[in-house]
Amino acid sequence: MTVRVRIAPSPTGNLHIGTARTAVFNWLFARHHGGTFILRIEDTDLERSRPEYTENIMTGLRWLGLTWDEGPFFQSQRLDLYQKAVKQLLDQGLAYRCYTTSEELEALREGQKAKGEAPRYDNRHRNLTPEQEAEFKAQGRSFVIRFKIDDEREIIWNDLVRGKMSWRGSDLGGDMVIARASADGAGQPLYNFVVVIDDIDMQISHVIRGEDHIANTAKQILLYEAFGAKIPEFAHTPLILNMEGRKLSKRDGVTSISDFKQMGFTSEGLVNYMTLLGWSPPDSTQEIFTLEAAAKEFTFERVNKAGAKFDWAKLDWLNSQYIHNTPVDQLTDLLIPYWEAAGYSLAGGRDRPWLEQLVGLLSASLTRLTDAVDMSKLFFSETVELSEEGSKQLQQEGSKAVLEAIIAALEAQAQLTETSAQDIIKQVVKAQNVKKGLVMRSLRVALTGDVHGPDLIQSWLLLNQIGLDKPRLSQAIAVS
């Protein structure tokens, strides 16, 4: 079996997670069968399509690791092909020009609504005489091209996810508009038509898309037949739902891939999660895997019919696993853009070795990459804000004397090391005759502003390297 699949986003918005998940399933299926994954940009909506959206789509697919084998192909550059196909249907009597006005269509819909009928076109211009067409043209009416649909026809296909599917022609809303009026008079081909022409031309073997396209599939099968083309196999995947069971939308928060990236999700964590939105691996206990590993196991037998609920907690957990297992040097590369976006200066001794030490200190606590911004703020600021608990700690009896003793001990150190830092704490505990807990808590608050935080000794060493430990100790003494 030669597998050729495509992802065909419309550049009328940024890459949506639903489209991206569809791309994941297409990519996995293609790689599983050693097939071809094609990128096609469906930009026939000239008014709403934008080049910045096209760039966002391609950037997002690359970021997720969904590299394509052919394309990108742009429908806006293939209009001649579509117009020739429209003419072919007109010449064969399978399509016709419809001059029904928008006012007439509205009256038709209102009449059907009043009778409790489903809205549909009544095919009134299917069999116009040349004289009737001439009269409509003389009236200055514009036209659309409609494809004839037999109401009595039953359209059946075996869906790879849903099994046997059956639609009646009478359920498709009347003869289908395949091209609307255009300024050049040639007609502007529409989605349901051009997608079929492209799939025929590109020899697409399997059409994998969301279940919201099922009604389109019935219409498109009729078009494949009209052109005498081989009908591809179809797989309609479940929609992505919110936790209340409704289709995921912007009201649920972030839905575009670029936004997920901005929120601090790794590409590996996000694409891993998307493979689990509607598909389960043979080993149900396996949750972490690369795209390549998932491709080896991917089949439509394990794709669910029911909608896939989007679980933020599960995504966070998966993302944290990838972060925790990313080598420090690579994780540093990922975090630097977030620090820069937050306005943190990498000057003042914050060189690459220092940054990697900071990443090593924080990495085990990160769930999202953005967490590093707040967690590392104290290492990029000249001063720290005291928490309520921190302020209370500095008011404890003996806290001020402890901090003064630490500064005095620091003055005697040529270079602070992990060993010498531990020795200073021991010396101060003995000299001040206090409990170690008082020394550790007071030191932590002076350096970080709070009684909780990352490893104290490692934090102290990092602050010492950029000369911030002594000034902070002095500031703490002044308020204690």
Tab-separated table of C-alpha atoms in Angstrom:
chain	number	residue	atom	x	y	z
A	1	MET	CA	0.000	0.000	0.000
A	2	THR	CA	1.363	3.397	-1.038
A	3	VAL	CA	0.390	5.936	1.610
A	4	ARG	CA	0.112	9.616	0.729
A	5	VAL	CA	-1.511	11.885	3.305
A	6	ARG	CA	-1.771	15.612	3.714
A	7	ILE	CA	-2.335	18.285	6.316
A	8	ALA	CA	-4.191	21.182	4.768
A	9	PRO	CA	-4.543	24.142	7.154
A	10	SER	CA	-6.213	27.402	6.222
A	11	PRO	CA	-4.027	30.484	6.882
A	12	THR	CA	-6.888	32.488	8.368
A	13	GLY	CA	-5.448	32.158	11.870
A	14	ASN	CA	-2.541	30.716	13.817
A	15	LEU	CA	-1.902	26.974	13.974
A	16	HIS	CA	-4.683	25.614	16.204
A	17	ILE	CA	-4.118	22.639	18.481
A	18	GLY	CA	-6.924	20.772	16.709
A	19	THR	CA	-5.197	21.202	13.351
A	20	ALA	CA	-1.861	20.307	14.923
A	21	ARG	CA	-3.286	17.106	16.428
A	22	THR	CA	-4.652	16.200	12.976
A	23	ALA	CA	-1.166	16.826	11.581
A	24	VAL	CA	0.277	14.517	14.259
A	25	PHE	CA	-2.052	11.656	13.270
A	26	ASN	CA	-1.289	12.171	9.559
A	27	TRP	CA	2.452	12.232	10.240
A	28	LEU	CA	2.313	9.124	12.445
A	29	PHE	CA	0.282	7.202	9.868
A	30	ALA	CA	2.623	8.208	7.034
A	31	ARG	CA	5.740	7.264	8.983
A	32	HIS	CA	4.193	3.978	10.161
A	33	HIS	CA	3.686	2.933	6.534
A	34	GLY	CA	6.826	4.549	5.089
A	35	GLY	CA	4.558	6.939	3.204
A	36	THR	CA	4.523	10.602	2.222
A	37	PHE	CA	3.339	13.509	4.397
A	38	ILE	CA	2.299	16.555	2.352
A	39	LEU	CA	1.706	20.153	3.445
A	40	ARG	CA	-0.969	22.029	1.517
A	41	ILE	CA	-1.996	25.586	2.365
A	42	GLU	CA	-5.697	26.048	1.644
A	43	ASP	CA	-5.727	29.790	1.028
A	44	THR	CA	-8.710	30.111	-1.313
A	45	ASP	CA	-10.304	32.462	1.246
A	46	LEU	CA	-8.353	35.398	-0.158
A	47	GLU	CA	-9.976	37.987	2.109
A	48	ARG	CA	-9.034	36.286	5.397
A	49	SER	CA	-5.791	34.499	4.470
A	50	ARG	CA	-2.623	36.211	5.703
A	51	PRO	CA	1.058	35.427	5.029
A	52	GLU	CA	1.838	35.810	8.739
A	53	TYR	CA	-0.595	32.983	9.489
A	54	THR	CA	1.067	30.802	6.860
A	55	GLU	CA	4.422	31.450	8.504
A	56	ASN	CA	2.960	30.711	11.941
A	57	ILE	CA	1.576	27.389	10.678
A	58	MET	CA	4.839	26.259	9.101
A	59	THR	CA	6.910	27.421	12.081
A	60	GLY	CA	4.596	25.577	14.455
A	61	LEU	CA	4.732	22.320	12.485
A	62	ARG	CA	8.532	22.475	12.341
A	63	TRP	CA	8.734	23.228	16.069
A	64	LEU	CA	6.620	20.161	16.804
A	65	GLY	CA	8.897	18.021	14.623
A	66	LEU	CA	6.233	17.404	11.963
A	67	THR	CA	8.450	17.793	8.914
A	68	TRP	CA	6.743	17.370	5.560
A	69	ASP	CA	7.986	15.471	2.526
A	70	GLU	CA	6.284	17.518	-0.196
A	71	GLY	CA	5.049	21.103	-0.320
A	72	PRO	CA	4.027	23.525	0.802
A	73	PHE	CA	1.509	23.752	-2.027
A	74	PHE	CA	-0.705	26.850	-2.164
A	75	GLN	CA	-4.226	26.646	-3.527
A	76	SER	CA	-4.080	30.311	-4.540
A	77	GLN	CA	-1.433	29.306	-7.104
A	78	ARG	CA	-3.582	26.519	-8.584
A	79	LEU	CA	-6.695	28.421	-9.695
A	80	ASP	CA	-6.283	27.442	-13.361
A	81	LEU	CA	-6.497	23.772	-12.378
A	82	TYR	CA	-9.715	24.337	-10.431
A	83	GLN	CA	-11.351	26.452	-13.111
A	84	LYS	CA	-10.644	23.794	-15.753
A	85	ALA	CA	-12.258	21.228	-13.489
A	86	VAL	CA	-15.323	23.453	-13.009
A	87	LYS	CA	-15.618	23.804	-16.792
A	88	GLN	CA	-15.388	20.031	-17.150
A	89	LEU	CA	-18.380	19.522	-14.865
A	90	LEU	CA	-20.344	22.229	-16.665
A	91	ASP	CA	-19.568	20.680	-20.059
A	92	GLN	CA	-20.674	17.255	-18.796
A	93	GLY	CA	-23.947	18.637	-17.456
A	94	LEU	CA	-22.973	17.697	-13.870
A	95	ALA	CA	-22.926	21.336	-12.747
A	96	TYR	CA	-24.812	24.482	-13.696
A	97	ARG	CA	-24.953	28.239	-13.208
A	98	CYS	CA	-27.364	29.328	-10.517
A	99	TYR	CA	-28.618	32.935	-10.579
A	100	THR	CA	-30.665	32.843	-7.376
A	101	THR	CA	-30.237	36.138	-5.511
A	102	SER	CA	-29.374	36.448	-1.850
A	103	GLU	CA	-32.853	37.883	-1.218
A	104	GLU	CA	-34.466	34.870	-2.853
A	105	LEU	CA	-32.320	32.497	-0.823
A	106	GLU	CA	-33.231	34.315	2.392
A	107	ALA	CA	-36.931	34.081	1.552
A	108	LEU	CA	-36.485	30.363	0.876
A	109	ARG	CA	-34.789	29.843	4.253
A	110	GLU	CA	-37.458	31.818	6.105
A	111	GLY	CA	-40.196	29.769	4.472
A	112	GLN	CA	-38.507	26.511	5.431
A	113	LYS	CA	-37.949	27.768	8.971
A	114	ALA	CA	-41.646	28.647	9.306
A	115	LYS	CA	-42.556	25.087	8.276
A	116	GLY	CA	-40.008	23.547	10.644
A	117	GLU	CA	-37.957	22.206	7.744
A	118	ALA	CA	-34.176	21.909	7.574
A	119	PRO	CA	-32.612	24.645	5.410
A	120	ARG	CA	-31.718	23.467	1.893
A	121	TYR	CA	-31.526	24.850	-1.622
A	122	ASP	CA	-34.470	23.772	-3.762
A	123	ASN	CA	-32.410	23.376	-6.976
A	124	ARG	CA	-34.690	25.847	-8.756
A	125	HIS	CA	-32.123	26.787	-11.428
A	126	ARG	CA	-30.921	23.246	-12.182
A	127	ASN	CA	-32.637	23.086	-15.584
A	128	LEU	CA	-32.674	26.660	-16.884
A	129	THR	CA	-33.279	27.167	-20.585
A	130	PRO	CA	-30.863	29.321	-22.610
A	131	GLU	CA	-33.585	31.980	-22.734
A	132	GLN	CA	-33.965	32.022	-18.944
A	133	GLU	CA	-30.208	32.339	-18.487
A	134	ALA	CA	-30.109	35.201	-20.971
A	135	GLU	CA	-32.879	36.963	-19.058
A	136	PHE	CA	-31.033	36.625	-15.726
A	137	LYS	CA	-27.853	37.964	-17.314
A	138	ALA	CA	-29.789	40.903	-18.742
A	139	GLN	CA	-31.026	41.667	-15.236
A	140	GLY	CA	-27.382	41.924	-14.136
A	141	ARG	CA	-27.560	38.935	-11.823
A	142	SER	CA	-24.319	37.245	-10.791
A	143	PHE	CA	-24.160	33.480	-10.539
A	144	VAL	CA	-22.609	30.658	-8.602
A	145	ILE	CA	-21.740	27.213	-9.933
A	146	ARG	CA	-23.664	24.355	-8.323
A	147	PHE	CA	-22.880	20.654	-8.517
A	148	LYS	CA	-25.912	18.400	-8.954
A	149	ILE	CA	-26.692	16.098	-6.042
A	150	ASP	CA	-29.179	13.256	-6.419
A	151	ASP	CA	-31.481	13.339	-3.395
A	152	GLU	CA	-32.140	9.607	-3.736
A	153	ARG	CA	-28.482	8.678	-3.732
A	154	GLU	CA	-27.043	6.863	-0.701
A	155	ILE	CA	-23.367	7.611	-0.044
A	156	ILE	CA	-21.560	4.873	1.878
A	157	TRP	CA	-17.951	4.535	2.974
A	158	ASN	CA	-16.001	2.532	5.522
A	159	ASP	CA	-14.420	4.993	7.916
A	160	LEU	CA	-11.142	3.790	9.440
A	161	VAL	CA	-12.195	5.147	12.832
A	162	ARG	CA	-15.991	4.950	12.801
A	163	GLY	CA	-16.739	1.971	10.605
A	164	LYS	CA	-19.584	2.010	8.080
A	165	MET	CA	-20.915	5.512	7.378
A	166	SER	CA	-24.041	6.263	5.339
A	167	TRP	CA	-25.561	9.539	4.127
A	168	ARG	CA	-28.503	10.225	1.841
A	169	GLY	CA	-28.195	12.844	-0.864
A	170	SER	CA	-31.336	14.515	0.502
A	171	ASP	CA	-29.448	15.269	3.743
A	172	LEU	CA	-26.773	17.366	2.005
A	173	GLY	CA	-28.716	20.594	1.606
A	174	GLY	CA	-29.467	20.549	-2.099
A	175	ASP	CA	-27.142	21.100	-5.031
A	176	MET	CA	-23.734	22.174	-3.748
A	177	VAL	CA	-22.047	25.493	-4.567
A	178	ILE	CA	-18.572	24.673	-5.903
A	179	ALA	CA	-17.616	28.166	-7.142
A	180	ARG	CA	-18.923	31.633	-6.429
A	181	ALA	CA	-18.849	34.800	-8.494
A	182	SER	CA	-15.502	36.547	-8.952
A	183	ALA	CA	-14.400	39.842	-10.435
A	184	ASP	CA	-12.810	38.161	-13.460
A	185	GLY	CA	-15.984	36.199	-14.202
A	186	ALA	CA	-14.140	32.868	-14.083
A	187	GLY	CA	-15.552	31.986	-10.668
A	188	GLN	CA	-13.855	31.518	-7.302
A	189	PRO	CA	-13.730	27.769	-6.489
A	190	LEU	CA	-14.761	26.834	-2.938
A	191	TYR	CA	-13.370	24.481	-0.298
A	192	ASN	CA	-15.401	21.319	-0.878
A	193	PHE	CA	-14.520	21.418	-4.563
A	194	VAL	CA	-10.844	22.387	-4.558
A	195	VAL	CA	-9.953	19.925	-1.798
A	196	VAL	CA	-11.119	17.094	-4.048
A	197	ILE	CA	-9.232	18.407	-7.076
A	198	ASP	CA	-6.073	18.711	-4.990
A	199	ASP	CA	-6.449	15.262	-3.460
A	200	ILE	CA	-6.903	13.737	-6.921
A	201	ASP	CA	-3.957	15.664	-8.356
A	202	MET	CA	-1.700	14.804	-5.397
A	203	GLN	CA	-2.837	11.163	-5.363
A	204	ILE	CA	-3.857	11.305	-1.712
A	205	SER	CA	-4.512	7.772	-0.480
A	206	HIS	CA	-5.960	8.550	2.964
A	207	VAL	CA	-7.825	11.636	4.187
A	208	ILE	CA	-7.335	11.949	7.960
A	209	ARG	CA	-9.229	14.831	9.569
A	210	GLY	CA	-11.616	15.795	12.366
A	211	GLU	CA	-15.112	14.402	12.695
A	212	ASP	CA	-16.569	17.848	11.964
A	213	HIS	CA	-15.778	17.122	8.291
A	214	ILE	CA	-17.999	14.036	8.020
A	215	ALA	CA	-20.784	15.827	6.110
A	216	ASN	CA	-18.166	17.252	3.739
A	217	THR	CA	-16.924	13.743	3.058
A	218	ALA	CA	-20.299	12.650	1.714
A	219	LYS	CA	-20.322	15.599	-0.711
A	220	GLN	CA	-16.724	15.072	-1.721
A	221	ILE	CA	-17.212	11.389	-2.518
A	222	LEU	CA	-19.788	12.467	-5.126
A	223	LEU	CA	-17.192	14.786	-6.662
A	224	TYR	CA	-14.545	12.042	-6.783
A	225	GLU	CA	-17.056	9.917	-8.661
A	226	ALA	CA	-17.913	12.750	-11.053
A	227	PHE	CA	-14.262	12.925	-12.104
A	228	GLY	CA	-13.902	9.152	-12.305
A	229	ALA	CA	-11.153	9.288	-9.672
A	230	LYS	CA	-10.154	6.729	-7.083
A	231	ILE	CA	-11.784	7.597	-3.760
A	232	PRO	CA	-9.288	7.776	-0.873
A	233	GLU	CA	-9.906	6.068	2.442
A	234	PHE	CA	-11.235	8.318	5.187
A	235	ALA	CA	-10.495	8.492	8.908
A	236	HIS	CA	-12.463	10.980	10.990
A	237	THR	CA	-10.723	11.570	14.295
A	238	PRO	CA	-12.443	12.682	17.533
A	239	LEU	CA	-12.655	16.345	18.387
A	240	ILE	CA	-10.641	17.843	21.240
A	241	LEU	CA	-13.012	18.755	24.077
A	242	ASN	CA	-12.682	20.815	27.227
A	243	MET	CA	-13.168	19.169	30.618
A	244	GLU	CA	-16.925	19.911	30.440
A	245	GLY	CA	-17.198	17.931	27.223
A	246	ARG	CA	-17.608	20.855	24.830
A	247	LYS	CA	-15.423	21.511	21.798
A	248	LEU	CA	-12.204	23.219	22.895
A	249	SER	CA	-12.316	26.909	21.990
A	250	LYS	CA	-10.564	30.175	22.754
A	251	ARG	CA	-12.881	30.562	25.740
A	252	ASP	CA	-10.984	27.688	27.341
A	253	GLY	CA	-7.733	29.640	27.151
A	254	VAL	CA	-4.821	28.926	24.873
A	255	THR	CA	-5.570	27.034	21.661
A	256	SER	CA	-2.785	28.002	19.233
A	257	ILE	CA	0.551	26.195	19.170
A	258	SER	CA	2.534	29.442	19.353
A	259	ASP	CA	0.680	30.304	22.568
A	260	PHE	CA	1.516	26.918	24.080
A	261	LYS	CA	5.171	27.607	23.297
A	262	GLN	CA	4.936	31.042	24.897
A	263	MET	CA	3.410	29.456	28.000
A	264	GLY	CA	6.538	27.362	28.459
A	265	PHE	CA	5.628	23.984	27.039
A	266	THR	CA	8.356	22.026	25.286
A	267	SER	CA	7.728	20.817	21.759
A	268	GLU	CA	8.412	17.221	22.829
A	269	GLY	CA	6.025	17.383	25.768
A	270	LEU	CA	3.237	18.997	23.765
A	271	VAL	CA	3.464	16.676	20.765
A	272	ASN	CA	3.672	13.655	23.108
A	273	TYR	CA	0.457	14.830	24.758
A	274	MET	CA	-1.263	15.381	21.420
A	275	THR	CA	-0.578	11.775	20.371
A	276	LEU	CA	-2.627	10.721	23.414
A	277	LEU	CA	-5.584	12.954	22.516
A	278	GLY	CA	-7.712	10.261	20.957
A	279	TRP	CA	-5.130	7.482	20.507
A	280	SER	CA	-3.732	4.986	22.986
A	281	PRO	CA	-0.573	2.864	22.543
A	282	PRO	CA	-0.770	-0.948	22.784
A	283	ASP	CA	0.909	-0.735	26.188
A	284	SER	CA	-1.643	1.346	28.102
A	285	THR	CA	0.909	2.085	30.829
A	286	GLN	CA	3.240	3.824	28.395
A	287	GLU	CA	2.737	7.577	28.367
A	288	ILE	CA	6.103	9.029	27.373
A	289	PHE	CA	7.438	8.413	23.878
A	290	THR	CA	8.940	10.225	20.914
A	291	LEU	CA	7.092	10.771	17.658
A	292	GLU	CA	9.256	8.119	16.034
A	293	ALA	CA	8.390	5.576	18.726
A	294	ALA	CA	4.675	6.383	18.477
A	295	ALA	CA	4.788	6.002	14.681
A	296	LYS	CA	5.905	2.393	15.021
A	297	GLU	CA	2.776	1.605	17.047
A	298	PHE	CA	0.213	3.904	15.423
A	299	THR	CA	-2.939	2.352	13.940
A	300	PHE	CA	-6.494	3.621	13.590
A	301	GLU	CA	-7.774	0.581	15.469
A	302	ARG	CA	-6.572	2.362	18.628
A	303	VAL	CA	-8.075	5.767	17.794
A	304	ASN	CA	-11.176	6.470	19.867
A	305	LYS	CA	-14.554	7.501	18.481
A	306	ALA	CA	-15.384	9.601	21.544
A	307	GLY	CA	-14.072	13.135	21.919
A	308	ALA	CA	-10.711	13.586	23.629
A	309	LYS	CA	-10.844	15.764	26.750
A	310	PHE	CA	-7.994	18.222	27.114
A	311	ASP	CA	-6.394	17.772	30.535
A	312	TRP	CA	-4.054	20.592	31.530
A	313	ALA	CA	-2.747	18.686	34.556
A	314	LYS	CA	-1.729	15.741	32.366
A	315	LEU	CA	-0.019	18.062	29.887
A	316	ASP	CA	1.858	19.782	32.728
A	317	TRP	CA	3.021	16.437	34.095
A	318	LEU	CA	4.253	15.216	30.705
A	319	ASN	CA	5.984	18.526	30.084
A	320	SER	CA	7.775	18.362	33.440
A	321	GLN	CA	9.109	14.897	32.596
A	322	TYR	CA	10.739	16.212	29.439
A	323	ILE	CA	12.176	19.228	31.256
A	324	HIS	CA	13.631	17.085	34.050
A	325	ASN	CA	15.303	14.788	31.525
A	326	THR	CA	16.711	17.534	29.288
A	327	PRO	CA	20.503	17.955	29.611
A	328	VAL	CA	21.490	21.156	31.394
A	329	ASP	CA	23.150	22.720	28.361
A	330	GLN	CA	20.080	22.138	26.169
A	331	LEU	CA	17.703	23.309	28.890
A	332	THR	CA	19.775	26.477	29.271
A	333	ASP	CA	19.299	27.181	25.563
A	334	LEU	CA	15.543	26.781	26.023
A	335	LEU	CA	15.395	29.066	29.067
A	336	ILE	CA	17.519	31.968	27.845
A	337	PRO	CA	14.749	33.343	25.549
A	338	TYR	CA	12.296	33.369	28.461
A	339	TRP	CA	14.752	35.245	30.672
A	340	GLU	CA	15.444	37.734	27.903
A	341	ALA	CA	11.705	38.201	27.283
A	342	ALA	CA	11.287	38.952	30.999
A	343	GLY	CA	13.941	41.688	30.711
A	344	TYR	CA	16.556	39.895	32.782
A	345	SER	CA	20.110	41.042	32.142
A	346	LEU	CA	22.677	38.342	31.419
A	347	ALA	CA	25.534	40.734	32.256
A	348	GLY	CA	27.346	41.147	35.568
A	349	GLY	CA	29.045	37.771	35.669
A	350	ARG	CA	26.031	35.820	34.455
A	351	ASP	CA	28.042	33.995	31.816
A	352	ARG	CA	27.252	30.614	30.296
A	353	PRO	CA	28.826	28.492	33.081
A	354	TRP	CA	26.926	30.523	35.687
A	355	LEU	CA	23.643	30.136	33.797
A	356	GLU	CA	24.117	26.380	33.538
A	357	GLN	CA	24.714	26.208	37.314
A	358	LEU	CA	21.479	28.141	37.811
A	359	VAL	CA	19.601	25.779	35.491
A	360	GLY	CA	21.014	22.782	37.358
A	361	LEU	CA	19.697	24.291	40.583
A	362	LEU	CA	16.177	24.947	39.267
A	363	SER	CA	15.499	22.217	36.708
A	364	ALA	CA	14.030	19.613	39.061
A	365	SER	CA	11.390	22.114	40.205
A	366	LEU	CA	10.222	23.224	36.754
A	367	THR	CA	6.879	22.172	35.295
A	368	ARG	CA	6.870	24.708	32.475
A	369	LEU	CA	9.831	26.615	31.095
A	370	THR	CA	8.168	29.864	32.168
A	371	ASP	CA	8.406	28.747	35.803
A	372	ALA	CA	12.107	29.585	35.616
A	373	VAL	CA	11.273	33.291	35.265
A	374	ASP	CA	9.757	33.660	38.744
A	375	MET	CA	11.982	31.043	40.360
A	376	SER	CA	15.176	32.724	39.149
A	377	LYS	CA	14.082	36.335	39.675
A	378	LEU	CA	16.143	36.638	42.836
A	379	PHE	CA	19.305	35.807	40.836
A	380	PHE	CA	18.733	38.626	38.350
A	381	SER	CA	17.673	41.371	40.760
A	382	GLU	CA	19.947	43.639	42.778
A	383	THR	CA	17.580	43.436	45.736
A	384	VAL	CA	15.007	40.974	47.042
A	385	GLU	CA	11.525	41.486	48.411
A	386	LEU	CA	10.929	40.029	51.845
A	387	SER	CA	7.943	37.748	52.247
A	388	GLU	CA	5.821	38.012	55.370
A	389	GLU	CA	7.469	34.902	56.799
A	390	GLY	CA	10.865	36.257	55.806
A	391	SER	CA	10.281	39.536	57.653
A	392	LYS	CA	9.223	37.641	60.786
A	393	GLN	CA	12.347	35.511	60.613
A	394	LEU	CA	14.641	38.537	60.544
A	395	GLN	CA	12.918	39.815	63.684
A	396	GLN	CA	13.815	36.628	65.570
A	397	GLU	CA	16.190	37.084	68.497
A	398	GLY	CA	19.750	36.427	67.398
A	399	SER	CA	19.039	36.736	63.672
A	400	LYS	CA	20.883	40.039	63.275
A	401	ALA	CA	23.954	38.772	65.153
A	402	VAL	CA	24.008	35.630	63.025
A	403	LEU	CA	24.022	37.638	59.789
A	404	GLU	CA	26.766	39.963	61.076
A	405	ALA	CA	28.875	36.929	61.970
A	406	ILE	CA	28.342	35.446	58.491
A	407	ILE	CA	29.563	38.673	56.849
A	408	ALA	CA	32.620	38.710	59.092
A	409	ALA	CA	33.382	35.097	58.179
A	410	LEU	CA	32.954	35.878	54.484
A	411	GLU	CA	35.557	38.616	54.697
A	412	ALA	CA	38.113	36.000	55.726
A	413	GLN	CA	37.351	33.809	52.684
A	414	ALA	CA	39.377	34.242	49.514
A	415	GLN	CA	36.790	32.245	47.561
A	416	LEU	CA	33.476	30.813	48.655
A	417	THR	CA	33.080	27.096	47.919
A	418	GLU	CA	30.497	24.548	48.970
A	419	THR	CA	32.872	23.314	51.667
A	420	SER	CA	33.764	26.783	52.979
A	421	ALA	CA	30.080	27.810	52.990
A	422	GLN	CA	29.250	24.797	55.165
A	423	ASP	CA	32.211	25.632	57.417
A	424	ILE	CA	30.992	29.232	57.864
A	425	ILE	CA	27.565	27.997	58.986
A	426	LYS	CA	29.172	25.604	61.474
A	427	GLN	CA	31.460	28.370	62.800
A	428	VAL	CA	28.580	30.790	63.307
A	429	VAL	CA	26.442	28.151	65.050
A	430	LYS	CA	29.287	27.453	67.492
A	431	ALA	CA	30.397	31.052	67.998
A	432	GLN	CA	26.861	32.409	68.519
A	433	ASN	CA	25.781	29.366	70.498
A	434	VAL	CA	22.551	29.084	68.532
A	435	LYS	CA	20.712	26.318	66.721
A	436	LYS	CA	21.673	25.586	63.144
A	437	GLY	CA	18.081	26.192	62.049
A	438	LEU	CA	18.266	29.854	63.062
A	439	VAL	CA	21.448	30.346	61.032
A	440	MET	CA	20.078	28.562	57.954
A	441	ARG	CA	16.708	30.343	58.001
A	442	SER	CA	18.214	33.772	58.591
A	443	LEU	CA	20.775	33.262	55.835
A	444	ARG	CA	18.130	32.016	53.396
A	445	VAL	CA	15.864	35.003	54.028
A	446	ALA	CA	18.759	37.441	53.662
A	447	LEU	CA	19.786	35.926	50.325
A	448	THR	CA	16.400	35.049	48.817
A	449	GLY	CA	13.742	36.986	50.746
A	450	ASP	CA	11.834	33.910	51.903
A	451	VAL	CA	12.131	30.928	54.244
A	452	HIS	CA	11.480	28.529	51.333
A	453	GLY	CA	13.333	28.153	48.061
A	454	PRO	CA	15.989	26.261	46.113
A	455	ASP	CA	19.010	24.645	47.729
A	456	LEU	CA	20.516	27.234	50.091
A	457	ILE	CA	24.217	26.509	49.610
A	458	GLN	CA	23.979	26.392	45.808
A	459	SER	CA	21.945	29.607	45.811
A	460	TRP	CA	24.562	31.267	48.009
A	461	LEU	CA	27.391	30.197	45.707
A	462	LEU	CA	25.583	31.576	42.644
A	463	LEU	CA	24.876	34.906	44.331
A	464	ASN	CA	28.469	35.073	45.585
A	465	GLN	CA	29.836	34.629	42.054
A	466	ILE	CA	27.999	37.760	40.888
A	467	GLY	CA	28.733	39.708	44.089
A	468	LEU	CA	25.181	39.880	45.444
A	469	ASP	CA	25.501	37.885	48.654
A	470	LYS	CA	27.250	40.478	50.844
A	471	PRO	CA	25.006	43.409	49.819
A	472	ARG	CA	21.920	41.316	50.572
A	473	LEU	CA	23.258	40.262	53.950
A	474	SER	CA	23.892	43.952	54.761
A	475	GLN	CA	20.376	44.909	53.632
A	476	ALA	CA	18.897	42.173	55.805
A	477	ILE	CA	20.879	43.350	58.831
A	478	ALA	CA	19.539	46.875	58.301
A	479	VAL	CA	15.914	45.727	58.575
A	480	SER	CA	16.399	43.068	61.264
